[in-house]
XYZ file of C-alpha atoms in Angstrom:
746
model
C 58.865 -21.479 -10.198
C 56.385 -20.376 -12.810
C 53.037 -21.897 -13.640
C 51.562 -20.005 -16.567
C 48.989 -21.290 -18.922
C 50.295 -21.032 -22.463
C 51.629 -23.871 -24.571
C 55.272 -24.030 -23.490
C 54.565 -23.911 -19.793
C 51.826 -26.524 -19.925
C 54.410 -28.916 -21.234
C 56.529 -28.207 -18.160
C 53.601 -28.710 -15.799
C 52.988 -32.181 -17.207
C 56.658 -32.944 -16.700
C 56.340 -32.006 -13.041
C 53.315 -34.266 -12.633
C 55.166 -37.163 -14.231
C 58.227 -36.623 -12.060
C 56.237 -36.458 -8.856
C 54.209 -39.509 -9.850
C 57.404 -41.550 -9.989
C 57.925 -40.815 -6.312
C 54.415 -42.098 -5.510
C 53.322 -38.762 -4.082
C 50.212 -38.158 -6.159
C 46.954 -39.231 -4.563
C 43.632 -39.713 -6.261
C 41.366 -36.753 -6.912
C 38.844 -35.532 -4.380
C 35.416 -34.432 -5.541
C 33.680 -32.053 -3.151
C 30.610 -29.868 -3.258
C 29.981 -26.322 -2.174
C 29.705 -25.664 1.534
C 26.285 -25.519 3.120
C 24.980 -24.322 6.457
C 25.778 -21.125 8.362
C 28.379 -18.717 7.036
C 30.951 -19.490 9.717
C 30.868 -23.183 8.764
C 32.798 -23.032 5.474
C 35.641 -24.978 7.016
C 33.622 -28.085 6.134
C 33.074 -29.381 2.600
C 36.666 -28.371 1.753
C 35.550 -24.752 1.800
C 33.043 -22.916 -0.370
C 33.096 -22.921 -4.153
C 33.927 -19.543 -5.707
C 34.355 -20.592 -9.335
C 34.473 -23.787 -11.399
C 35.848 -23.503 -14.951
C 33.354 -24.548 -17.626
C 34.141 -27.682 -19.598
C 36.556 -26.912 -22.405
C 37.359 -23.458 -21.075
C 41.016 -24.280 -20.445
C 41.647 -26.870 -23.120
C 45.289 -27.953 -23.418
C 46.180 -28.215 -27.069
C 49.260 -30.357 -26.390
C 47.323 -33.360 -25.127
C 47.884 -32.842 -21.408
C 45.592 -31.831 -18.596
C 43.642 -28.619 -18.620
C 44.350 -26.286 -15.735
C 41.511 -23.827 -15.259
C 42.736 -21.542 -12.474
C 45.680 -20.634 -10.239
C 46.944 -17.761 -8.058
C 43.788 -17.466 -5.948
C 43.867 -14.235 -3.940
C 41.571 -12.890 -1.238
C 41.144 -9.652 0.691
C 38.907 -9.157 3.714
C 38.163 -5.423 3.656
C 39.306 -3.580 6.804
C 39.774 0.039 5.687
C 36.554 0.541 3.722
C 34.052 1.803 6.277
C 30.632 0.202 5.961
C 32.053 -2.406 3.563
C 34.474 -3.794 6.130
C 34.216 -7.575 6.364
C 33.338 -7.960 2.685
C 35.530 -10.529 0.939
C 36.980 -9.916 -2.538
C 38.684 -12.717 -4.463
C 40.444 -12.936 -7.800
C 42.551 -15.524 -9.601
C 44.392 -16.443 -12.769
C 41.725 -17.608 -15.225
C 42.866 -19.847 -18.093
C 39.844 -19.126 -20.271
C 40.310 -17.500 -23.656
C 37.447 -15.189 -24.545
C 36.472 -14.478 -28.138
C 35.055 -11.035 -28.798
C 31.882 -11.321 -30.878
C 32.247 -7.610 -31.476
C 35.090 -5.591 -29.961
C 34.709 -5.157 -26.191
C 31.088 -6.331 -26.214
C 29.283 -9.632 -25.840
C 32.370 -11.727 -25.022
C 31.944 -15.492 -25.172
C 34.187 -18.207 -23.824
C 35.619 -20.107 -26.765
C 39.015 -21.344 -25.662
C 39.364 -24.129 -28.202
C 38.467 -21.872 -31.131
C 40.917 -19.226 -29.937
C 43.743 -21.738 -29.655
C 42.965 -23.209 -33.040
C 42.952 -19.853 -34.825
C 45.487 -17.281 -33.522
C 44.039 -14.686 -35.918
C 40.822 -14.494 -33.874
C 40.317 -11.525 -31.563
C 40.654 -13.304 -28.223
C 41.768 -12.142 -24.819
C 41.996 -13.174 -21.173
C 40.583 -11.424 -18.154
C 41.111 -11.248 -14.422
C 37.717 -11.865 -12.749
C 36.649 -10.535 -9.348
C 34.198 -12.207 -6.988
C 32.590 -10.867 -3.812
C 31.165 -12.479 -0.676
C 29.131 -10.631 1.943
C 28.375 -13.700 4.099
C 31.840 -14.584 5.389
C 32.736 -16.630 2.330
C 29.745 -18.955 2.166
C 28.530 -17.695 -1.239
C 30.197 -15.721 -4.025
C 29.098 -13.527 -6.944
C 31.157 -12.192 -9.832
C 31.210 -8.387 -9.732
C 33.748 -7.245 -12.338
C 36.769 -8.115 -14.460
C 39.885 -6.511 -15.914
C 40.647 -6.895 -19.620
C 44.194 -5.518 -20.118
C 43.728 -5.652 -23.886
C 41.711 -2.462 -23.511
C 44.836 -0.648 -22.282
C 47.244 -2.409 -24.684
C 45.033 -3.005 -27.747
C 47.628 -3.554 -30.485
C 46.263 -4.129 -33.980
C 42.439 -4.482 -33.874
C 41.254 -7.977 -34.704
C 44.712 -9.496 -34.837
C 46.785 -11.193 -32.124
C 50.359 -9.993 -32.561
C 53.281 -8.979 -30.394
C 51.811 -5.567 -29.634
C 48.534 -6.875 -28.200
C 49.087 -7.418 -24.470
C 45.889 -9.275 -23.670
C 47.148 -12.422 -21.950
C 46.954 -12.275 -18.164
C 48.938 -13.965 -15.401
C 50.017 -13.841 -11.748
C 47.383 -11.609 -10.102
C 47.761 -9.986 -6.686
C 45.112 -8.074 -4.716
C 45.817 -5.477 -2.008
C 43.763 -3.055 0.103
C 45.596 0.132 1.019
C 45.831 0.387 4.835
C 46.578 4.122 4.635
C 46.506 6.987 2.163
C 49.353 6.893 -0.377
C 49.771 9.870 -2.698
C 46.320 10.632 -4.093
C 45.005 7.179 -3.171
C 42.792 7.002 -0.091
C 42.949 4.302 2.556
C 40.693 1.441 1.513
C 41.515 1.777 -2.195
C 41.793 -1.662 -3.735
C 44.911 -2.156 -5.826
C 45.537 -4.958 -8.266
C 48.753 -5.945 -10.000
C 49.638 -8.673 -12.472
C 51.658 -9.565 -15.544
C 50.415 -8.974 -19.098
C 51.933 -10.285 -22.321
C 50.966 -11.013 -25.933
C 49.659 -14.283 -27.303
C 52.919 -15.023 -29.120
C 54.870 -15.248 -25.897
C 57.602 -17.441 -27.432
C 58.591 -14.707 -29.887
C 62.038 -13.356 -28.893
C 60.704 -9.870 -29.572
C 57.846 -10.375 -27.122
C 57.551 -8.556 -23.792
C 56.116 -8.867 -20.285
C 54.714 -5.908 -18.371
C 53.792 -5.565 -14.715
C 50.684 -3.405 -14.493
C 48.665 -1.855 -11.659
C 44.920 -1.093 -11.538
C 42.842 0.608 -8.862
C 39.259 0.404 -7.599
C 37.606 3.006 -5.398
C 34.329 1.096 -5.057
C 35.436 -2.187 -3.453
C 36.143 -3.964 -6.726
C 32.936 -3.099 -8.588
C 34.970 -1.409 -11.333
C 38.658 -0.914 -12.134
C 40.824 1.668 -13.866
C 44.373 1.366 -15.170
C 46.931 3.133 -12.952
C 50.433 2.476 -14.335
C 53.042 0.066 -15.640
C 55.707 -0.754 -13.063
C 58.301 -2.436 -15.276
C 58.867 -4.231 -18.576
C 60.850 -7.378 -19.312
C 61.444 -9.895 -22.064
C 59.263 -12.789 -23.274
C 57.376 -14.922 -20.722
C 59.593 -17.973 -21.159
C 60.339 -20.132 -18.127
C 63.905 -21.437 -18.140
C 65.464 -21.908 -14.678
C 68.678 -23.471 -16.000
C 71.975 -21.749 -15.091
C 72.605 -21.117 -18.793
C 69.270 -19.419 -19.480
C 69.238 -16.035 -21.177
C 65.636 -15.083 -20.370
C 64.862 -11.539 -19.221
C 61.289 -11.867 -17.964
C 59.668 -9.936 -15.113
C 57.177 -12.004 -13.126
C 54.840 -12.180 -10.134
C 54.253 -8.637 -8.840
C 52.934 -8.039 -5.310
C 52.274 -4.873 -3.302
C 52.903 -3.389 0.144
C 53.233 0.018 1.804
C 56.691 0.612 3.293
C 57.494 2.201 6.638
C 57.907 5.634 5.018
C 54.485 5.544 3.364
C 55.631 4.637 -0.128
C 53.874 2.078 -2.328
C 56.205 -0.779 -3.235
C 55.828 -3.354 -6.002
C 57.933 -6.452 -5.345
C 58.529 -8.871 -8.215
C 60.834 -11.456 -9.795
C 63.471 -10.075 -12.150
C 65.504 -12.129 -14.663
C 67.384 -9.176 -16.171
C 70.470 -9.243 -13.924
C 72.239 -12.286 -15.410
C 75.291 -10.228 -16.346
C 75.998 -10.046 -12.597
C 75.627 -13.805 -12.092
C 72.049 -13.396 -10.839
C 69.864 -16.077 -12.388
C 66.813 -14.340 -10.931
C 66.346 -11.751 -8.196
C 63.398 -10.775 -6.049
C 63.376 -7.014 -6.494
C 61.205 -3.943 -6.076
C 60.377 -0.490 -7.333
C 58.911 2.218 -5.088
C 56.339 4.925 -5.790
C 55.876 8.126 -3.795
C 52.924 9.436 -5.807
C 50.359 6.669 -5.294
C 51.559 4.334 -8.021
C 51.663 6.795 -10.931
C 55.437 6.585 -11.376
C 58.043 4.162 -10.084
C 61.577 4.619 -8.791
C 64.846 2.779 -9.354
C 65.231 -0.992 -9.196
C 66.479 -2.486 -5.900
C 66.889 -6.069 -4.684
C 65.643 -8.062 -1.721
C 67.606 -11.221 -2.575
C 69.877 -11.589 -5.611
C 72.345 -14.493 -5.212
C 75.294 -14.132 -7.598
C 76.053 -17.840 -8.082
C 74.074 -18.248 -11.349
C 72.207 -21.119 -9.674
C 69.833 -20.163 -6.889
C 66.652 -18.598 -8.200
C 64.462 -16.798 -5.627
C 60.997 -15.843 -6.836
C 57.324 -15.366 -6.005
C 57.904 -12.828 -3.241
C 55.196 -11.551 -0.904
C 55.757 -9.031 1.899
C 53.815 -8.037 5.005
C 54.273 -5.591 7.862
C 54.753 -6.865 11.423
C 53.382 -5.218 14.585
C 56.808 -3.892 15.627
C 57.003 -1.928 12.365
C 59.419 -4.313 10.661
C 58.657 -6.310 7.501
C 58.897 -9.945 6.490
C 59.271 -11.298 2.949
C 58.834 -14.905 1.856
C 59.790 -16.425 -1.482
C 60.610 -19.776 -3.041
C 64.128 -20.709 -4.141
C 64.284 -22.810 -7.300
C 67.542 -24.779 -7.777
C 68.226 -24.671 -4.035
C 71.171 -26.878 -3.130
C 71.036 -29.458 -0.345
C 67.524 -30.735 -1.065
C 66.829 -34.323 -2.111
C 64.213 -33.245 -4.648
C 65.907 -31.123 -7.304
C 62.893 -28.843 -7.725
C 61.894 -28.661 -4.063
C 61.596 -24.836 -4.267
C 61.940 -24.419 -0.482
C 60.468 -21.308 1.111
C 62.893 -18.775 2.586
C 62.283 -15.486 4.373
C 64.034 -12.231 5.143
C 63.332 -9.370 7.548
C 63.593 -5.622 6.950
C 63.359 -2.610 9.237
C 61.340 -0.646 6.685
C 60.365 -2.866 3.735
C 63.196 -1.395 1.651
C 66.472 -2.429 3.255
C 66.861 -6.217 3.366
C 70.473 -6.699 4.406
C 73.024 -8.397 2.168
C 71.219 -8.872 -1.135
C 73.331 -11.892 -2.134
C 71.950 -13.754 0.895
C 69.036 -16.151 0.436
C 67.782 -15.522 3.951
C 66.465 -18.229 6.304
C 64.404 -21.319 5.435
C 60.898 -21.619 6.893
C 61.160 -24.847 8.913
C 59.803 -26.685 11.929
C 62.128 -27.587 14.786
C 62.623 -31.037 13.206
C 63.726 -29.583 9.853
C 60.477 -30.180 8.002
C 59.734 -27.340 5.576
C 57.462 -26.147 2.792
C 58.036 -25.363 -0.856
C 56.708 -23.565 -3.928
C 54.725 -20.349 -4.390
C 54.456 -19.064 -0.794
C 52.237 -16.307 0.567
C 52.935 -14.575 3.895
C 50.478 -12.764 6.153
C 50.757 -11.425 9.681
C 47.556 -11.828 11.706
C 46.858 -10.221 15.101
C 45.573 -13.416 16.728
C 47.454 -16.401 18.064
C 49.984 -14.993 20.502
C 51.312 -11.908 22.310
C 52.740 -10.623 18.997
C 50.107 -12.252 16.789
C 51.494 -14.767 14.330
C 53.162 -14.902 10.947
C 51.280 -17.280 8.625
C 52.782 -18.772 5.452
C 50.832 -20.822 2.904
C 52.664 -22.872 0.282
C 51.972 -25.521 -2.333
C 53.692 -28.578 -0.852
C 55.485 -29.909 2.198
C 59.120 -31.015 2.428
C 60.547 -33.587 4.808
C 63.794 -32.852 6.652
C 65.837 -34.259 3.739
C 64.076 -32.065 1.188
C 61.784 -34.646 -0.403
C 58.270 -33.620 -1.404
C 55.981 -34.798 1.380
C 52.344 -33.713 1.318
C 51.532 -30.127 2.244
C 48.264 -29.491 4.101
C 49.301 -26.970 6.728
C 50.119 -23.327 7.119
C 53.464 -22.779 8.771
C 53.114 -20.241 11.592
C 55.511 -18.406 13.868
C 54.637 -16.591 17.111
C 57.952 -14.723 17.402
C 57.794 -12.426 14.338
C 59.577 -15.035 12.234
C 62.422 -15.911 14.619
C 63.002 -19.467 15.834
C 61.122 -22.648 14.886
C 57.825 -22.596 13.035
C 54.748 -24.695 13.809
C 51.885 -26.230 11.811
C 48.359 -24.847 11.563
C 46.011 -27.043 9.474
C 44.629 -25.738 6.196
C 40.901 -25.182 5.894
C 41.084 -26.357 2.258
C 43.349 -29.220 1.197
C 44.548 -30.281 -2.245
C 47.066 -32.549 -3.931
C 49.945 -30.068 -3.914
C 52.385 -32.004 -6.118
C 49.689 -32.286 -8.811
C 50.243 -29.901 -11.734
C 49.220 -26.349 -10.836
C 46.895 -27.219 -7.927
C 47.352 -25.170 -4.747
C 49.598 -22.671 -6.510
C 50.188 -19.195 -4.987
C 47.349 -19.222 -2.458
C 45.715 -16.186 -0.906
C 45.271 -15.635 2.841
C 43.758 -12.853 4.928
C 41.975 -12.414 8.254
C 38.645 -10.934 9.302
C 38.415 -7.426 10.799
C 37.672 -8.898 14.242
C 40.729 -11.161 14.029
C 38.723 -14.347 14.697
C 38.822 -15.902 11.225
C 41.600 -16.766 8.793
C 40.541 -17.050 5.142
C 42.303 -19.345 2.695
C 41.724 -19.043 -1.061
C 43.246 -21.684 -3.304
C 42.730 -23.675 -6.470
C 41.716 -27.294 -5.881
C 41.954 -30.179 -8.342
C 38.750 -31.333 -10.014
C 38.998 -34.205 -12.474
C 36.282 -34.202 -15.129
C 35.597 -36.271 -18.248
C 36.687 -34.875 -21.583
C 33.381 -33.727 -23.194
C 34.595 -35.102 -26.532
C 35.762 -38.413 -25.087
C 34.224 -39.350 -21.699
C 36.741 -42.164 -21.255
C 39.420 -39.462 -20.743
C 39.623 -37.083 -17.819
C 41.056 -33.595 -17.616
C 42.364 -31.895 -14.494
C 40.624 -28.588 -13.924
C 41.153 -26.415 -10.878
C 38.238 -24.889 -8.990
C 38.654 -21.839 -6.757
C 37.596 -22.523 -3.175
C 37.686 -20.460 0.024
C 37.734 -21.949 3.515
C 38.000 -20.522 7.012
C 40.156 -21.341 10.027
C 38.779 -20.221 13.414
C 41.603 -18.257 15.040
C 39.634 -18.120 18.301
C 39.581 -21.906 18.737
C 41.308 -24.025 21.362
C 42.969 -27.055 19.770
C 43.182 -30.554 21.219
C 45.317 -33.243 19.551
C 43.911 -36.744 19.119
C 47.190 -38.339 20.210
C 46.931 -36.440 23.534
C 43.410 -37.727 24.214
C 42.565 -40.809 26.289
C 42.845 -43.720 23.829
C 41.312 -47.177 24.045
C 42.170 -49.891 21.495
C 43.504 -47.522 18.833
C 46.866 -46.909 17.137
C 49.059 -43.824 16.921
C 50.037 -43.030 13.333
C 53.004 -40.805 12.475
C 52.252 -38.510 9.521
C 54.005 -35.323 8.439
C 50.792 -33.536 7.483
C 49.068 -34.398 10.757
C 48.980 -31.616 13.314
C 51.862 -32.213 15.746
C 53.029 -34.988 13.381
C 50.652 -37.688 14.651
C 47.064 -38.840 14.328
C 44.992 -41.702 15.748
C 44.041 -44.634 13.533
C 42.602 -48.143 13.863
C 39.501 -46.858 15.633
C 38.090 -50.075 14.291
C 36.742 -52.116 17.201
C 33.625 -52.094 19.311
C 35.534 -50.703 22.297
C 37.743 -48.252 20.352
C 37.398 -44.723 21.754
C 39.187 -41.380 21.617
C 38.185 -39.176 24.555
C 39.158 -35.517 24.671
C 39.074 -33.538 27.907
C 37.992 -30.018 26.959
C 38.009 -27.080 29.346
C 35.334 -24.472 28.591
C 35.613 -20.999 30.140
C 31.830 -20.661 30.435
C 28.808 -22.877 29.923
C 27.130 -22.613 26.546
C 26.961 -23.755 22.963
C 30.277 -24.502 21.237
C 31.319 -25.451 17.716
C 33.696 -28.395 17.368
C 35.698 -28.792 14.152
C 37.050 -32.321 13.671
C 40.041 -32.941 11.379
C 39.881 -36.455 9.980
C 41.060 -38.755 7.191
C 38.723 -41.248 5.536
C 40.269 -43.200 2.690
C 37.503 -45.792 2.419
C 35.916 -44.177 -0.632
C 32.538 -43.908 1.136
C 31.075 -41.836 3.959
C 32.114 -43.007 7.418
C 31.030 -41.942 10.886
C 31.825 -42.024 14.586
C 29.488 -42.089 17.570
C 30.140 -38.904 19.549
C 29.052 -38.360 23.137
C 29.578 -35.339 25.364
C 29.980 -35.692 29.126
C 28.695 -39.257 28.960
C 25.409 -38.310 27.300
C 23.602 -40.046 24.461
C 25.860 -40.560 21.463
C 25.053 -38.982 18.101
C 26.508 -39.830 14.716
C 29.113 -37.561 13.087
C 29.587 -38.171 9.349
C 32.920 -38.040 7.513
C 32.696 -37.675 3.720
C 35.534 -39.549 1.979
C 38.966 -37.996 1.581
C 41.206 -38.661 -1.420
C 43.227 -41.210 0.570
C 44.357 -41.883 4.132
C 46.940 -39.104 3.885
C 44.448 -36.372 3.008
C 42.436 -34.410 5.591
C 39.053 -32.717 5.686
C 36.911 -31.218 8.419
C 33.653 -32.365 9.983
C 31.709 -30.194 12.398
C 29.285 -30.507 15.291
C 27.626 -28.130 17.713
C 27.313 -29.111 21.358
C 26.629 -27.704 24.815
C 29.560 -27.661 27.239
C 29.677 -26.997 30.962
C 31.991 -24.447 32.530
C 35.222 -26.243 33.372
C 36.199 -29.740 32.247
C 34.108 -31.702 29.714
C 34.649 -34.941 27.844
C 34.022 -35.417 24.124
C 34.255 -39.099 23.181
C 34.535 -40.487 19.629
C 33.745 -44.174 19.268
C 33.626 -46.801 16.550
C 30.225 -47.110 14.904
C 30.747 -49.612 12.094
C 32.870 -47.619 9.623
C 36.415 -46.313 9.552
C 38.090 -42.918 9.909
C 41.220 -41.508 11.540
C 41.284 -38.483 13.856
C 43.936 -35.766 13.908
C 42.621 -32.972 16.135
C 39.552 -31.041 17.251
C 39.069 -27.285 17.479
C 36.587 -25.949 20.039
C 35.279 -22.398 19.871
C 32.402 -19.949 20.126
C 32.109 -17.707 17.091
C 31.575 -14.501 19.105
C 34.369 -14.854 21.691
C 38.156 -14.771 21.601
C 39.799 -16.624 24.491
C 43.409 -15.935 25.405
C 45.901 -18.037 23.419
C 47.448 -20.950 25.281
C 51.100 -21.995 25.329
C 53.603 -24.129 27.080
C 56.469 -21.938 28.296
C 59.763 -23.788 27.846
C 63.007 -22.704 29.491
C 65.832 -22.361 26.978
C 68.516 -23.592 29.378
C 66.808 -26.693 30.758
C 64.274 -27.490 28.039
C 61.711 -27.990 30.832
C 58.269 -26.453 31.158
C 57.036 -23.733 33.480
C 54.341 -25.121 35.781
C 52.653 -24.763 39.130
C 54.140 -27.485 41.307
C 51.997 -30.562 41.948
C 49.149 -29.038 39.905
C 48.156 -27.088 43.018
C 45.188 -24.731 42.796
C 45.771 -22.763 45.993
C 46.931 -19.190 46.300
C 50.668 -18.978 46.877
C 51.527 -22.328 45.269
C 55.061 -22.027 43.837
C 56.009 -21.988 40.156
C 58.870 -24.082 38.868
C 59.959 -26.304 35.987
C 59.332 -29.942 35.124
C 59.593 -32.207 32.122
C 56.393 -32.626 30.061
C 53.572 -34.362 31.949
C 50.529 -33.536 29.736
C 48.927 -31.903 32.790
C 47.192 -28.548 32.186
C 49.301 -27.079 34.995
C 52.001 -26.803 32.289
C 49.751 -24.716 30.019
C 49.473 -20.947 30.335
C 46.900 -18.567 28.930
C 48.639 -15.396 27.710
C 46.057 -12.700 28.408
C 46.561 -9.097 27.185
C 46.695 -6.556 30.007
C 47.486 -2.862 30.485
C 50.230 -0.969 28.668
C 51.236 -3.806 26.368
C 51.788 -6.262 29.210
C 50.255 -9.712 29.679
C 48.911 -11.840 32.479
C 50.016 -15.474 32.569
C 47.036 -17.554 33.723
C 47.616 -21.178 34.676
C 45.114 -23.345 32.793
C 44.760 -25.830 35.641
C 44.171 -23.405 38.516
C 43.035 -20.298 36.577
C 45.291 -18.269 38.900
C 47.859 -15.680 37.794
C 51.622 -15.927 37.871
C 53.043 -13.241 40.144
C 55.911 -12.233 42.375
C 54.419 -12.536 45.895
C 54.078 -9.403 47.977
C 54.980 -7.282 44.941
C 58.598 -7.768 46.047
C 61.325 -6.181 43.935
C 64.433 -7.957 45.235
C 66.471 -10.473 43.267
C 65.762 -14.116 44.062
C 62.077 -13.829 45.005
C 60.296 -17.031 43.965
C 57.336 -16.792 41.579
C 53.957 -18.191 42.609
C 50.292 -18.096 41.632
C 47.462 -16.036 43.110
C 43.935 -15.024 42.270
C 43.560 -11.689 40.456
C 44.481 -8.648 42.550
C 44.957 -5.958 39.899
C 48.522 -5.395 41.109
C 51.284 -4.824 38.529
C 53.154 -7.776 40.025
C 50.668 -10.005 38.151
C 51.564 -8.444 34.804
C 54.511 -9.344 32.591
C 56.205 -7.824 29.559
C 56.993 -10.459 26.922
C 59.793 -9.394 24.586
C 60.884 -11.590 21.655
C 64.504 -11.818 20.526
C 66.099 -12.627 17.186
C 66.768 -16.278 18.058
C 63.154 -17.241 18.744
C 63.078 -16.850 22.533
C 61.392 -14.419 24.894
C 62.271 -12.606 28.068
C 59.436 -12.346 30.609
C 59.789 -9.201 32.748
C 57.676 -8.470 35.814
C 55.851 -5.156 35.341
C 56.232 -4.253 39.023
C 59.886 -5.089 39.660
C 61.325 -4.851 36.125
C 63.135 -8.115 36.813
C 63.185 -11.195 34.592
C 61.607 -14.574 35.181
C 64.307 -17.246 35.394
C 65.006 -20.690 36.833
C 66.919 -20.444 40.107
C 70.693 -20.816 39.583
C 70.046 -21.999 36.004
C 69.298 -25.482 37.353
C 68.157 -28.145 34.893
C 66.503 -30.495 37.398
C 62.796 -31.191 37.732
C 61.264 -29.106 40.486
C 63.736 -26.203 40.313
C 61.857 -23.041 41.260
C 61.129 -20.049 39.056
C 62.169 -16.683 40.449
C 62.920 -13.116 39.418
C 66.364 -11.620 38.868
C 67.904 -8.683 37.093
C 69.058 -9.315 33.511
C 72.130 -11.524 33.223
C 71.918 -12.699 29.609
C 71.814 -16.305 30.815
C 69.797 -18.866 28.884
C 67.716 -19.620 31.983
C 66.191 -16.132 31.588
C 64.988 -17.010 28.080
C 61.782 -18.843 27.248
C 60.099 -20.344 24.204
C 56.345 -20.199 23.586
C 55.066 -23.499 22.175
C 51.498 -24.007 20.950
C 51.353 -26.983 18.569
C 50.650 -30.279 20.298
C 50.516 -28.973 23.855
C 47.194 -30.687 24.704
């Protein structure tokens, strides 16, 4: 799906808004201010403001809403020496800039440029920098492609390629050709102002920066296509190239992936394709496809690719015209895997949809990123514009979808830092995500709706889109409100709530939600609180810790009761179990979850470990805390004895630490025979307390003892509560396969 900013596509965007409005999915706008407080706190306030379009800067000359921005991208530098940790952001800027004199003293004059095509006007890609973890931003540079493709001076015609679209930002993780590691690369689409002219063109161009985005130089043109006309119908004849992104393949080549409409003679309405460079992006090789269905219907597009820790690659993309979805333009997100970033299996295949275990999915303009935190193999994170229910209807969209098994098996939710009304026009389109060099923070860059009065007629409002960046603490331990101790409240099912539920009706003098939080050490902790407040005014709860004096926690209003924001408090916790109680204090808000963390520490990730054969959870029987207590399986009890900390250990192995007892899973006596029952014990340093976790292609793991080389299984593949866990040589049985589950475990 395309969201570009010229006349023809604006008309389509309004059509999408009208269609979604008929399904009652559009909520009211949310006005928020820039984040305040310490740099790590930009989860609150719906993130930090990077850029707000000036009034009139993205005027829509067809009477619809203005747009302002889209395609927010972000890079957290990791290969740039002393600059590591610096954040660089760019986006698609709808402003038209009139040159007072060529290339000097540009002024924003969008309305004048639209009214008079003969004016010398252009668009630019701006770049912003943050050196305080995203709290504040400064513009540092811009790219004006009209300087490389100038056409006829002073006249906008088909040879002047000075309209910009679909930016992508990438930091080279290694040297490629003459480009050093840490070089910033930028790619995007350029086209002329008269984009509807059949003789018009689109070009995919690449720029480089060797000074962390302070200045840019043109590198090359990857490919050229026909006019930038969006027509997804099976009878379309368009030949556009769209949406370039970058990655380095397993053989050290630079690859530009993009959407290609030039293969219609083969029944391919649109393909996601690539060209490869072996000389650092100076020249580009032959065209190849990732996915190119030959049914003249399915239309994959908006591809992004990232490398996984096992050396393989994952690509995500939307599929317009996907069959089997209740909403005709659901644009569900699919993915494919590759051994090297070049070979993607059968190219006519669409791949696999990104879905939760219950069939809920996401749609439109996805971005994929692997991050090293979250699990024994890190996690794959996908951001998209909207959510889809199991039938394929548009349904919210306020969560990343994450996978802890390199893309195999069911996905889970991870709440956005910054939320938006996804079905609204261009809002939330083609987000950017990256992680900090220390792996503790996930950054989300996106465009967020901002309704403002029309300066010429204050009774009218236009939809602009601000660029905002928020952070998700990847080192936090999450506790769900529905798992807390509840008094006089109501559970509310909601697809955008973490784990699918939240707690509402905290409306009475005795209404309380009490979380039991286990802290590894005593000290000061940050608590992020995900809430909904549709009252239209600020609400609050009384919050007490370990029975102490309650303090007030404020909740600024959310757009409606289906929209979430974050509040934050800092508190002192004891080592071990603590209680954090939220109580009614005269106003109304709903609670979804809390995240508890210390900014300078990274605790081991926590999971339930579910047996594939029985569907039951690995636990220490009777929640025992003594050495030698046996391990077995049981149905879910909500006891922390069914939660395991997966702690990295020597030689790529892990220790499995029971959250209730803080003792390690082991094979007693370092025995190597088949049939030895597993148990817990305090740390001994013996290899029998270490395990190798190996994912498979179906979303399950084998858990092999590092001492015996035998697999953890349930004795005799029993399915009953209380059946013991033991070790045995590999049999291929389902009782030797396990699933790691994080969402909603506590």
